[in-house]
PDB file of C-alpha atoms in Angstrom:
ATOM      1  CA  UNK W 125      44.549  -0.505  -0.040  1.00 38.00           C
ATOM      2  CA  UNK W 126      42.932   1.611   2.469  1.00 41.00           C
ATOM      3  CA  UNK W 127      41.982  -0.316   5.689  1.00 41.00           C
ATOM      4  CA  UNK W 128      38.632   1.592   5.314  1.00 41.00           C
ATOM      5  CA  UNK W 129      36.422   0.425   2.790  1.00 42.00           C
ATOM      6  CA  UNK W 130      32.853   2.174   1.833  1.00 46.00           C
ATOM      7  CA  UNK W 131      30.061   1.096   2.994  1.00 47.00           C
ATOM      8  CA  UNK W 132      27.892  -0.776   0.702  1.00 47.00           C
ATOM      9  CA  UNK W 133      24.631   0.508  -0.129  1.00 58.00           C
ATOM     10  CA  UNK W 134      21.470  -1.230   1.520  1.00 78.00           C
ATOM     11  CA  UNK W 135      19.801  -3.948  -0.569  1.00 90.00           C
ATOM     12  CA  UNK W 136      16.170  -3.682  -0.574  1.00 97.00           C
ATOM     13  CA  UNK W 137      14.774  -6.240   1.094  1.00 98.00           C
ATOM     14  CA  UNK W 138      12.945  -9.690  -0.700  1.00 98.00           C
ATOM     15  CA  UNK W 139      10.234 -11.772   0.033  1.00 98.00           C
ATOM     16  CA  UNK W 140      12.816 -14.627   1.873  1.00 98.00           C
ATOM     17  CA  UNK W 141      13.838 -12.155   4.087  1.00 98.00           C
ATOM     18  CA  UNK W 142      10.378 -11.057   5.467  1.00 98.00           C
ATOM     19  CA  UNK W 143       9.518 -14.922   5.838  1.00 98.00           C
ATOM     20  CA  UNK W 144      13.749 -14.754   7.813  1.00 98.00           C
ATOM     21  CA  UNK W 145      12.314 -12.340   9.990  1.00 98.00           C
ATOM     22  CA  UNK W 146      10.003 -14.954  11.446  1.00 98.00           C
ATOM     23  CA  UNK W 147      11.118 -15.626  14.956  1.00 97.00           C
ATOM     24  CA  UNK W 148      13.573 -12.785  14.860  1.00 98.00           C
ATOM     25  CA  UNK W 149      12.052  -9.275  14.681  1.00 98.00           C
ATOM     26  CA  UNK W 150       8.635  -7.449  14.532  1.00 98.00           C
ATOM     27  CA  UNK W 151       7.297  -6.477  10.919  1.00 98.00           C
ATOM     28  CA  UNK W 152       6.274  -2.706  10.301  1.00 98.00           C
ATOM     29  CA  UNK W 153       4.055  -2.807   6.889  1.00 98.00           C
ATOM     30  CA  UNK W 154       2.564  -0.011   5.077  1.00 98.00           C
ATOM     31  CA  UNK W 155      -0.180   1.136   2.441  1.00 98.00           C
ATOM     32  CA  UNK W 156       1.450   3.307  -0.139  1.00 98.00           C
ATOM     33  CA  UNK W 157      -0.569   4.433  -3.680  1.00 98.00           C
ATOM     34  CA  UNK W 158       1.635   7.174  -5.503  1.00 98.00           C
ATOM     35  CA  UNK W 159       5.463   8.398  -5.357  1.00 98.00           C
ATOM     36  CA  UNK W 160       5.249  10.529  -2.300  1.00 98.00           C
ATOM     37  CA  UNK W 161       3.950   8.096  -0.024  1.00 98.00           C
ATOM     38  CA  UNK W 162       5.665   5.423  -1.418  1.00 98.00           C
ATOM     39  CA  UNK W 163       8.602   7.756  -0.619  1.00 98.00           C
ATOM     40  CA  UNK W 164       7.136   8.682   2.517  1.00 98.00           C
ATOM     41  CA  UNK W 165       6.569   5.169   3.941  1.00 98.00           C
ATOM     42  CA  UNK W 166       9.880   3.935   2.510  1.00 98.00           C
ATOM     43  CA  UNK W 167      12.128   6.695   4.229  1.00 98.00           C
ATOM     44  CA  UNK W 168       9.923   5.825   7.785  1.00 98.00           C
ATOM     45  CA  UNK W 169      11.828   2.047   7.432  1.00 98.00           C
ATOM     46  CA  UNK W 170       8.657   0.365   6.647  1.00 98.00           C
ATOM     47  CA  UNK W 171       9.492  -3.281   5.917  1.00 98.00           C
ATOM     48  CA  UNK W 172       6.828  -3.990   3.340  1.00 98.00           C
ATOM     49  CA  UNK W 173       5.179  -1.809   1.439  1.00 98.00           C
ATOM     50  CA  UNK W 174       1.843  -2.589   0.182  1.00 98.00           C
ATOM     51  CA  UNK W 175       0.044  -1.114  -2.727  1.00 98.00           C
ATOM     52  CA  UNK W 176      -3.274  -2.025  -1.516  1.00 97.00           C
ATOM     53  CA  UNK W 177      -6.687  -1.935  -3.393  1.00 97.00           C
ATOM     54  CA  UNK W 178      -7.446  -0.378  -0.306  1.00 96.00           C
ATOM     55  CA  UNK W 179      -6.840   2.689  -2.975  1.00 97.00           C
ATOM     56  CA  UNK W 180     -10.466   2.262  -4.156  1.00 96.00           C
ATOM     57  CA  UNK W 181     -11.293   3.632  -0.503  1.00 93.00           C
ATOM     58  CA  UNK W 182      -8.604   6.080   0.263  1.00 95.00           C
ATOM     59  CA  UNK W 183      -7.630   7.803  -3.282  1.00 96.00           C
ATOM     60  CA  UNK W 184     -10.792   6.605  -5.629  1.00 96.00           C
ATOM     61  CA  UNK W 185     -13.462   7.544  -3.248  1.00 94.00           C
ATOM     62  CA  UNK W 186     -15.498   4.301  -4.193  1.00 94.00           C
ATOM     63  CA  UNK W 187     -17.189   2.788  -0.660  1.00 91.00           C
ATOM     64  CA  UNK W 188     -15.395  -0.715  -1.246  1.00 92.00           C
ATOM     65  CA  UNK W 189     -12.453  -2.457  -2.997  1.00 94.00           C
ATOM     66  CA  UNK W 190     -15.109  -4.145  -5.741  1.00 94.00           C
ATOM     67  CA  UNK W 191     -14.260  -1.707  -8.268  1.00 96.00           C
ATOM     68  CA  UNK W 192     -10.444  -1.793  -8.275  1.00 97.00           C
ATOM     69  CA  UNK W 193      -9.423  -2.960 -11.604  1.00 98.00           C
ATOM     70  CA  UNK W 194      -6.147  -4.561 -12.874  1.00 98.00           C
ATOM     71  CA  UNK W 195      -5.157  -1.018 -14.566  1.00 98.00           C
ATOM     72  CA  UNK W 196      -5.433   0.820 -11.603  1.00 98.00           C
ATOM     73  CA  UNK W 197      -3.636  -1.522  -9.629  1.00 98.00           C
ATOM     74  CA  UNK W 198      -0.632  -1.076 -11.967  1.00 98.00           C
ATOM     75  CA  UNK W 199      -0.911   2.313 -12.166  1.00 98.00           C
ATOM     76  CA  UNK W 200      -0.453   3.265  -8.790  1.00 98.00           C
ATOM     77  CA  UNK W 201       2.186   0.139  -8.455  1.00 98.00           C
ATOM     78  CA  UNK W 202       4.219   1.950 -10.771  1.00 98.00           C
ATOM     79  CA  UNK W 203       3.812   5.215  -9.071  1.00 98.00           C
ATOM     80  CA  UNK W 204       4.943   3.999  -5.713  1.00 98.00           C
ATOM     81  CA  UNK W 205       7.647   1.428  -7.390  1.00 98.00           C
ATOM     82  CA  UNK W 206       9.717   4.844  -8.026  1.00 98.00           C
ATOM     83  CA  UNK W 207       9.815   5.879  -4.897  1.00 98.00           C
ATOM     84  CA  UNK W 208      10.288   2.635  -2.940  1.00 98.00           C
ATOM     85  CA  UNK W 209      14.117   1.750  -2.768  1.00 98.00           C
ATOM     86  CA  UNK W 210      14.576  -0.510   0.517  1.00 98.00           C
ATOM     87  CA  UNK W 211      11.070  -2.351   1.318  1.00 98.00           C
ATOM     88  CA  UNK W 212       9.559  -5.107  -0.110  1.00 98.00           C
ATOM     89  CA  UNK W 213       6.742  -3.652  -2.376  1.00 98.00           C
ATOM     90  CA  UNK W 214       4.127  -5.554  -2.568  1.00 98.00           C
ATOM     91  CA  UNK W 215       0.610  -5.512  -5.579  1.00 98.00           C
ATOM     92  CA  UNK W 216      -2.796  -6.360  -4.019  1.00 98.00           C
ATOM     93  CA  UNK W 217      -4.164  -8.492  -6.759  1.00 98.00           C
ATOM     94  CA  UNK W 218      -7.905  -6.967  -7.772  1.00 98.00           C
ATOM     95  CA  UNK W 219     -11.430  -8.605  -7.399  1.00 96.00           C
ATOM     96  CA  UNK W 220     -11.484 -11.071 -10.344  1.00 96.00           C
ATOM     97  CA  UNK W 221      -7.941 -10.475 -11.540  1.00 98.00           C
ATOM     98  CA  UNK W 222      -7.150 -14.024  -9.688  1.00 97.00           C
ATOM     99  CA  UNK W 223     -10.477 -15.573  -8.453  1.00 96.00           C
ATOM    100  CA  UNK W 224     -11.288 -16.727 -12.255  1.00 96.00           C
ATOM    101  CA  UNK W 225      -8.600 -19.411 -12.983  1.00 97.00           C
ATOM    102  CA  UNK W 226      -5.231 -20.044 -12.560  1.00 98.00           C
ATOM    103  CA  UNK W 227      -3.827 -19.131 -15.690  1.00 98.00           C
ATOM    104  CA  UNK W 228      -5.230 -15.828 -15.167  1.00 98.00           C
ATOM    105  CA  UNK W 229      -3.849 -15.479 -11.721  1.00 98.00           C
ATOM    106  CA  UNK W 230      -0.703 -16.271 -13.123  1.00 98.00           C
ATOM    107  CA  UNK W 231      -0.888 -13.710 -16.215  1.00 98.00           C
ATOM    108  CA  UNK W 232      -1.748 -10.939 -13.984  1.00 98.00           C
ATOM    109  CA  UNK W 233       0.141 -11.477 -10.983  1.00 98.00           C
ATOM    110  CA  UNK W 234       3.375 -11.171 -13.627  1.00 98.00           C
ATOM    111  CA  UNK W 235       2.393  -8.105 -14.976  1.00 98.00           C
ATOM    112  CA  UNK W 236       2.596  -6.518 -10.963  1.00 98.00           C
ATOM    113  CA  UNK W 237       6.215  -7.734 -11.257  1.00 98.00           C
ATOM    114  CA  UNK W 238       7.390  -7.098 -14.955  1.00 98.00           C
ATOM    115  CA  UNK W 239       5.141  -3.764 -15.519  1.00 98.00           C
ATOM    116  CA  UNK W 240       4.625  -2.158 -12.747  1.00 98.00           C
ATOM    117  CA  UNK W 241       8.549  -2.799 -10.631  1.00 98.00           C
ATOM    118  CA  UNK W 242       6.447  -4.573  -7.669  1.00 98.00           C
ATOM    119  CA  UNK W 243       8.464  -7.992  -6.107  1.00 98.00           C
ATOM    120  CA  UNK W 244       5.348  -9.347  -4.645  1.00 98.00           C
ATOM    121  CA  UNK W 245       1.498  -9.792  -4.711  1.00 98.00           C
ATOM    122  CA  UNK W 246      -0.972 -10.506  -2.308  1.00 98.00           C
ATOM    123  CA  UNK W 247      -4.335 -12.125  -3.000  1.00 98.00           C
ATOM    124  CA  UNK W 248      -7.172 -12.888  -0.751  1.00 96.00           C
ATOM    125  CA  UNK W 249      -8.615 -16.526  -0.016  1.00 96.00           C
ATOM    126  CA  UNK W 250      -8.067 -19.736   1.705  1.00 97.00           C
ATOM    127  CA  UNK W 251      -7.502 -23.314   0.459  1.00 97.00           C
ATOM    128  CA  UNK W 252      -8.985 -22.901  -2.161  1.00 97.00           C
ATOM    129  CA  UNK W 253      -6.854 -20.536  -3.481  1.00 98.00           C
ATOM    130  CA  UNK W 254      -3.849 -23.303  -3.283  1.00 98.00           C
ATOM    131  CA  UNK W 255      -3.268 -23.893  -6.939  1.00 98.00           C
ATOM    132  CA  UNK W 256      -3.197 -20.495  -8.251  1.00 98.00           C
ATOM    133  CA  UNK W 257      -0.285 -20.181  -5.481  1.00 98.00           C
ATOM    134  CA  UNK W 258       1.437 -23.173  -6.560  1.00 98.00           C
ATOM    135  CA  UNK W 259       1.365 -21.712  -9.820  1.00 98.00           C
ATOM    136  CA  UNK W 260       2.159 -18.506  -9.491  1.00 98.00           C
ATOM    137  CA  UNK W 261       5.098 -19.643  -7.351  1.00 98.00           C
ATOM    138  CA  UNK W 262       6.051 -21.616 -10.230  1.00 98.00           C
ATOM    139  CA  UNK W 263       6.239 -19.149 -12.630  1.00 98.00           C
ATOM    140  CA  UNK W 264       8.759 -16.676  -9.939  1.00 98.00           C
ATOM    141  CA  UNK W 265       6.311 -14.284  -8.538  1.00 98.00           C
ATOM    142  CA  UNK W 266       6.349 -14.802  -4.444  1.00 98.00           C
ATOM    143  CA  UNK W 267       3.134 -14.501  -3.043  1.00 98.00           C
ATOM    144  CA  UNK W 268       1.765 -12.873   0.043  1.00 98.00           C
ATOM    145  CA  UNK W 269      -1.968 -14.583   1.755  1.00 98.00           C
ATOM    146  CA  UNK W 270      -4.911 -12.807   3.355  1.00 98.00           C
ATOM    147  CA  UNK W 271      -7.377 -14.615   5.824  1.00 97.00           C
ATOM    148  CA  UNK W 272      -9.934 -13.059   8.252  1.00 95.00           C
ATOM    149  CA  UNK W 273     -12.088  -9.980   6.837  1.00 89.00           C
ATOM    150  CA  UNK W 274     -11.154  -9.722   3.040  1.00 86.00           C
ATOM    151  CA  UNK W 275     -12.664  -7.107   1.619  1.00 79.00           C
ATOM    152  CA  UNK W 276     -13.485  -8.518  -2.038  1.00 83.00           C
ATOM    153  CA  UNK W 277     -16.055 -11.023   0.082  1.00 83.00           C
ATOM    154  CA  UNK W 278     -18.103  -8.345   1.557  1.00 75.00           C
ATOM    155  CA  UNK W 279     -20.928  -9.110  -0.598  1.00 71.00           C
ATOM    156  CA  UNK W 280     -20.824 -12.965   0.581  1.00 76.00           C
ATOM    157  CA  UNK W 281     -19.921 -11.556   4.361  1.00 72.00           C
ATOM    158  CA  UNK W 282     -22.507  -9.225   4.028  1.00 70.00           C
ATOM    159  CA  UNK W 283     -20.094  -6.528   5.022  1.00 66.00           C
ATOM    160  CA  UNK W 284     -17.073  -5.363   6.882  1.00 65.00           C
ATOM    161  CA  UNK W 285     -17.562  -7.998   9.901  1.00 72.00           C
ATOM    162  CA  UNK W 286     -14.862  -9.749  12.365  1.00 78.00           C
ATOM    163  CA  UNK W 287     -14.346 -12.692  11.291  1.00 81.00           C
ATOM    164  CA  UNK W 288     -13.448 -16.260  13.005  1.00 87.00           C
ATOM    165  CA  UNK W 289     -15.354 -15.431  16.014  1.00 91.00           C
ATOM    166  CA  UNK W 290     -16.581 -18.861  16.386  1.00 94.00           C
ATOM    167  CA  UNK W 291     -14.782 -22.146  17.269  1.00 96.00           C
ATOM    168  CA  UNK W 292     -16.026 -23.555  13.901  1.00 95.00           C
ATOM    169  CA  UNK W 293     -15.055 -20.077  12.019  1.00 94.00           C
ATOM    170  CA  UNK W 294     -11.394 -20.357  13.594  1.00 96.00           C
ATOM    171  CA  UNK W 295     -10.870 -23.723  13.058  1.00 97.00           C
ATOM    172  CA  UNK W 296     -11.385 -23.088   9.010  1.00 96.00           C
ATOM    173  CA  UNK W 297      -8.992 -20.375   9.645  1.00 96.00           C
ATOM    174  CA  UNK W 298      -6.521 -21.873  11.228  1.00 97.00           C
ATOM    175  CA  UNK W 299      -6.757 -24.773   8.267  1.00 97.00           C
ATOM    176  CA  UNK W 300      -6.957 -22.053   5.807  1.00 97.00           C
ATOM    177  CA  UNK W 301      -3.837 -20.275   7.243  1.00 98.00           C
ATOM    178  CA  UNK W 302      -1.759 -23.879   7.669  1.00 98.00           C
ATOM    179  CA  UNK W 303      -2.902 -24.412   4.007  1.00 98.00           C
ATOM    180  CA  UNK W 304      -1.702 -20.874   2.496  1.00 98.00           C
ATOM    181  CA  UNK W 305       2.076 -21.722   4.500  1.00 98.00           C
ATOM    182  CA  UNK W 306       2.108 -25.087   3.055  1.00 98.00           C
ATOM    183  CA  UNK W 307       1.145 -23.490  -0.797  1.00 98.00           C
ATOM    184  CA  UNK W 308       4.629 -21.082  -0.342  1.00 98.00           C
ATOM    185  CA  UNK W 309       3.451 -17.894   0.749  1.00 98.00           C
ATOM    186  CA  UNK W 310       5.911 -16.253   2.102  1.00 98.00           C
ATOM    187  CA  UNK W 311       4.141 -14.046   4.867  1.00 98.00           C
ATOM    188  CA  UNK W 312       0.060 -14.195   5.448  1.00 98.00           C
ATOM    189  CA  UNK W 313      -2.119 -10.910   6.235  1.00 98.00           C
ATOM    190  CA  UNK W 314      -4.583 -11.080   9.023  1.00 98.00           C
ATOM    191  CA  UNK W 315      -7.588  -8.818   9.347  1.00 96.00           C
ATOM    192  CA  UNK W 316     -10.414  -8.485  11.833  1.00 94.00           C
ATOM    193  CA  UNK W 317      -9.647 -11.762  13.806  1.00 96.00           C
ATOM    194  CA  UNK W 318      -9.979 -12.246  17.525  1.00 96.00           C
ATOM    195  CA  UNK W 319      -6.270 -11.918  18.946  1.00 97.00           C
ATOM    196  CA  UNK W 320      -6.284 -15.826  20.116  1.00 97.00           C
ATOM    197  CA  UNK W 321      -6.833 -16.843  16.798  1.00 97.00           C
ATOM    198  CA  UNK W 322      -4.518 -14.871  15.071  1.00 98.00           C
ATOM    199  CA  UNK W 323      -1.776 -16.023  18.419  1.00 98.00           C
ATOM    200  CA  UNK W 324      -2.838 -19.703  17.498  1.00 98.00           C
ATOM    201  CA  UNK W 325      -2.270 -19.007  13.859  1.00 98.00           C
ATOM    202  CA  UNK W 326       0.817 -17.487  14.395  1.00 98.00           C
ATOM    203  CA  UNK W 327       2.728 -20.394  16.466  1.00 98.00           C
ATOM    204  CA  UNK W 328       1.538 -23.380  14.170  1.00 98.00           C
ATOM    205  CA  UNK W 329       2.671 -21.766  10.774  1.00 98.00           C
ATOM    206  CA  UNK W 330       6.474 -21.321   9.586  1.00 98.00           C
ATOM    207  CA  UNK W 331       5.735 -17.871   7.978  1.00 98.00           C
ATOM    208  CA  UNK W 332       5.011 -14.730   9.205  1.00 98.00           C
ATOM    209  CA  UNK W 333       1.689 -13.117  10.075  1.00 98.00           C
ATOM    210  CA  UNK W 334       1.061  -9.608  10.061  1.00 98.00           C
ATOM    211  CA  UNK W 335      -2.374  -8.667  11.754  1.00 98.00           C
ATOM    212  CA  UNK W 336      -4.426  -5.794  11.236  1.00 97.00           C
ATOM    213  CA  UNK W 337      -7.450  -5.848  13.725  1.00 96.00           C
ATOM    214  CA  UNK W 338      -5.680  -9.274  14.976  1.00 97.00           C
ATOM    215  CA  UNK W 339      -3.969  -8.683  18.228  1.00 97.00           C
ATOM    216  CA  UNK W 340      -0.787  -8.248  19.443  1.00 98.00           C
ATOM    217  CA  UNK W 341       1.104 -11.765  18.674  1.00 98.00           C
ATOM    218  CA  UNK W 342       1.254 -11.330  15.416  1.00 98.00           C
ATOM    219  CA  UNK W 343       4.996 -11.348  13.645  1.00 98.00           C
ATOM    220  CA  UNK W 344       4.149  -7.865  12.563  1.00 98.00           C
ATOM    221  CA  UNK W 345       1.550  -5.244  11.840  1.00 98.00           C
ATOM    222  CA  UNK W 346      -0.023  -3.044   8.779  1.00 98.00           C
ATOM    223  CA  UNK W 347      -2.011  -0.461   8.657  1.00 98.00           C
ATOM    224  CA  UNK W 348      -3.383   2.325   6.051  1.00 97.00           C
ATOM    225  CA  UNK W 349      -1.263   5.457   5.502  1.00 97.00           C
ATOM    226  CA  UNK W 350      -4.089   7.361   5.595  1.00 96.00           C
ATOM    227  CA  UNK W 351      -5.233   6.140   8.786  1.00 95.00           C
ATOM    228  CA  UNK W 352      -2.049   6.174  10.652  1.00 96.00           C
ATOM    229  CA  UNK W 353      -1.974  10.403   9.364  1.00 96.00           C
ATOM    230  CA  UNK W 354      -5.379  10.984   9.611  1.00 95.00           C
ATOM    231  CA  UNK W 355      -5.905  12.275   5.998  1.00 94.00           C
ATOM    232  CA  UNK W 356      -9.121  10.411   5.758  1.00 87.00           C
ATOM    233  CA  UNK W 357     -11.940  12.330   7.557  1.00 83.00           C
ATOM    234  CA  UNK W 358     -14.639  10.454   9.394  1.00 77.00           C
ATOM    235  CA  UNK W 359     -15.572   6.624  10.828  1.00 67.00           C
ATOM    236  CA  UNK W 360     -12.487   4.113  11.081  1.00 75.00           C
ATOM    237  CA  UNK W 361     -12.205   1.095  12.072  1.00 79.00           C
ATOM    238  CA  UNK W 362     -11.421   0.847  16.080  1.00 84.00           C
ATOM    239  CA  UNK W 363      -8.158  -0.755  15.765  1.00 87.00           C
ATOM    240  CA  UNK W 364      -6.365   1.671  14.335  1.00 92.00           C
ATOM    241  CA  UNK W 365      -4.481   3.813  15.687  1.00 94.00           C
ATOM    242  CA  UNK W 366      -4.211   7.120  14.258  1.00 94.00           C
ATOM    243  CA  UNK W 367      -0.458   8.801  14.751  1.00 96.00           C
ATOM    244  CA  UNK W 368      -1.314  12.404  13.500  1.00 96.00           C
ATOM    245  CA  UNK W 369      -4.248  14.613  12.333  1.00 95.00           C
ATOM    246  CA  UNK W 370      -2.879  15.955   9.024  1.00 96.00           C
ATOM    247  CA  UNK W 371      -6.648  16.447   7.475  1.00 96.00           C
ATOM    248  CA  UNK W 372      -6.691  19.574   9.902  1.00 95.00           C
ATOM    249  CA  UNK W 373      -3.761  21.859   9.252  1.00 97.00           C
ATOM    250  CA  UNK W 374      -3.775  20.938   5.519  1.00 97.00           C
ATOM    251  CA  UNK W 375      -7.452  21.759   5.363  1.00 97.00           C
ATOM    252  CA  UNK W 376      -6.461  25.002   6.510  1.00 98.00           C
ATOM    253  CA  UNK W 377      -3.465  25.317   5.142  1.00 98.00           C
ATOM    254  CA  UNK W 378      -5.731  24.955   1.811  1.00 98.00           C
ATOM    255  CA  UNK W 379      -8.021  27.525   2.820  1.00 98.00           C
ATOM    256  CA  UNK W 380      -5.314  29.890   4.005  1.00 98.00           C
ATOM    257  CA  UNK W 381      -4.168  29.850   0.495  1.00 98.00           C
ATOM    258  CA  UNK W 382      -7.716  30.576  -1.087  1.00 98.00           C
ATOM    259  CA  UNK W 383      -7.826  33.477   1.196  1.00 98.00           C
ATOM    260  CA  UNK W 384      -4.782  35.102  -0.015  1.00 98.00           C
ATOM    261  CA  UNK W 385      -5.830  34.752  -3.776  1.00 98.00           C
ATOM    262  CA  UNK W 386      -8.833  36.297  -3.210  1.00 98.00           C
ATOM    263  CA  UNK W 387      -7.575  39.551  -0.725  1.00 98.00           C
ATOM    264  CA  UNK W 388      -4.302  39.643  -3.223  1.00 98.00           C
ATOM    265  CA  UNK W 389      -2.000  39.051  -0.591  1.00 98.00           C
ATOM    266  CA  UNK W 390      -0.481  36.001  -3.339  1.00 98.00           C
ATOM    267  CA  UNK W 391       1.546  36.234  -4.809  1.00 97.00           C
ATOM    268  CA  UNK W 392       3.503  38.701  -2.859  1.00 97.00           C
ATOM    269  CA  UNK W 393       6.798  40.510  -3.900  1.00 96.00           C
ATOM    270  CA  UNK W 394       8.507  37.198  -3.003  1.00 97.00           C
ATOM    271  CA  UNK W 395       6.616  35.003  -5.301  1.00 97.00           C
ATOM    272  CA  UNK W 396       7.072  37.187  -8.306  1.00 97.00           C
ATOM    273  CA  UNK W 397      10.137  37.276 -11.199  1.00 96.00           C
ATOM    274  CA  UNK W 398      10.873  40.523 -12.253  1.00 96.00           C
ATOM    275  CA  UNK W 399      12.879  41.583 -15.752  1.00 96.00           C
ATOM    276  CA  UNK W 400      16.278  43.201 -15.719  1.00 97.00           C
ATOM    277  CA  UNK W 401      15.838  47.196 -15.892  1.00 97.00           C
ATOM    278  CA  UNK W 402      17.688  47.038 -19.171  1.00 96.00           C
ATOM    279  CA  UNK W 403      15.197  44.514 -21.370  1.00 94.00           C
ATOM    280  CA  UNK W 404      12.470  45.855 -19.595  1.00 95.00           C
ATOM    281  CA  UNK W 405      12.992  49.642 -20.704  1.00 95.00           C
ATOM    282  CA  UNK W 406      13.185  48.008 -24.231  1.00 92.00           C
ATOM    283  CA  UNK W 407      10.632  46.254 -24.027  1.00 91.00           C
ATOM    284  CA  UNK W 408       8.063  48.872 -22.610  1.00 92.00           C
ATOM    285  CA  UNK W 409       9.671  51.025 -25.397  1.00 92.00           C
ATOM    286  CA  UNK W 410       8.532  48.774 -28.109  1.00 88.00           C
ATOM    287  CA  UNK W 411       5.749  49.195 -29.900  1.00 79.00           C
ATOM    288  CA  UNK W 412       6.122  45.747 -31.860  1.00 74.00           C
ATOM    289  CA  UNK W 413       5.307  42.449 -30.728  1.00 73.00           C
ATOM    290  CA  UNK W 414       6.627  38.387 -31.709  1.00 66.00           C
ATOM    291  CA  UNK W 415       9.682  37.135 -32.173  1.00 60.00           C
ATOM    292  CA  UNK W 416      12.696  39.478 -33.773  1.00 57.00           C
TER     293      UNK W 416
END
């Protein structure tokens, strides 16, 4: 036998491994909706991969995450599941897909896993959310918490606010977040949450947090693809940090194109198939037409 052996392939990560990494590395997490930036986000070395319902905002055009349904949740799972081949991917459960009773939680949290190829889910909530963990945990389907701003409770919140500002407001927090670790979620999302609380949070629970809008001491960070390549045009939120302005040249790229349809410059030579001399002097020769 050769003293070299081939390298095996790289297993795609799992939801025990992202609560592993607690203590030990830094988390990069990502929005994905569709193959390419499933693909996209997967070849960058994202560690998690979340199909968020974030989608209602960034590929629905709706102005909140209210009218997100189940089958559009699966939909784009699916889409992204065939690109994604080394993260965790993870299905953002949908306003009322969970929030109605546990045996519904249950129901359609599996159909995230066994339809749509996604290893995880993430709901929003606190304590109160305990039992449809529990059971969901029960039935095989790891789970993935949200605290701070959650977007299905912007009618309650009365919008996108920070959240936890106050002693009293971190203190449920902090019992919320203590309360999610204790239920079995493997890793606990975040949002909007003044950067002491989320450092608090982060050295009382055993799992990891990932903050968006939540400071630096977090275990590890998400934010929207769209944000981070600034395909979505207009007001963001200020914590994110956008790494390229792609709206711009593709916007023009777009228009560039239109231009050339219109003058006739496209298709040029280049773009075009031509026939063989031969069939085409037969065929301009013919006065039939169909099939011989």
């Amino acid at each position: 036998m050769s003293e070299q052996t081939a390298a095996s392939p790289k297993r795609q990560l799992t939801a025990p491994d992202i609560l592993a990494a607690k203590g030990q590395r830094k988390l990069a997490v990502l929005t994905a909706y569709d193959y390419p930036t499933g693909l996209l986000a997967d070849e960058a070395g994202a560690d998690v991969i979340l199909v968020g319902d974030s989608l209602g905002n960034v590929c629905l055009g709706l102005p909140d995450t209210l009218g997100v349904t189940m089958a559009d949740m699966l939909h784009h799972t699916r889409a992204a599941a065939r690109a994604v081949k080394n993260a965790l991917l993870v299905g953002d459960m949908p306003f009322l897909s969970y929030q109605t009773g546990i045996e519904t939680a249950v129901a359609n949290a599996g159909r995230f896993l066994q339809e749509a190829g996604a290893r995880a889910v993430k709901l929003e909530g606190g304590a109160e959310f305990v039992p449809h963990i529990k059971a969901m945990l029960s039935a095989g389907i790891p789970v993935m918490g949200h605290l701070g701003l959650t977007p299905q409770q912007i009618a309650r919140l009365g919008g996108f606010k920070a959240q936890g500002k106050t002693a009293r407001a971190a203190r449920k927090l902090l019992a919320d977040a203590h309360a999610l670790a204790g239920a079995g979620c493997f890793a606990l999302v975040l949002e909007a949450v003044p950067a002491e609380v989320a450092a608090r949070i982060t050295a009382e629970i055993d799992i990891p947090t990932i903050g968006i809008g939540a400071g630096p001491d977090c275990d590890g960070q998400v934010l929207v693809f769209h944000d981070v390549l600034g395909l979505c045009p207009g007001l963001r939120p200020s914590f994110v940090k956008q790494y390229a302005d792609l709206w711009t040249p593709a916007r023009e790229a777009l228009s560039a194109y239109c231009a050339e349809v219109r003058g006739g410059a496209f298709p040029a030579e280049a773009q075009t198939r031509r026939m063989a001399a031969d069939e085409l002097a037969e065929f301009q020769a013919s006065s039939e037409y169909g099939d011989d």
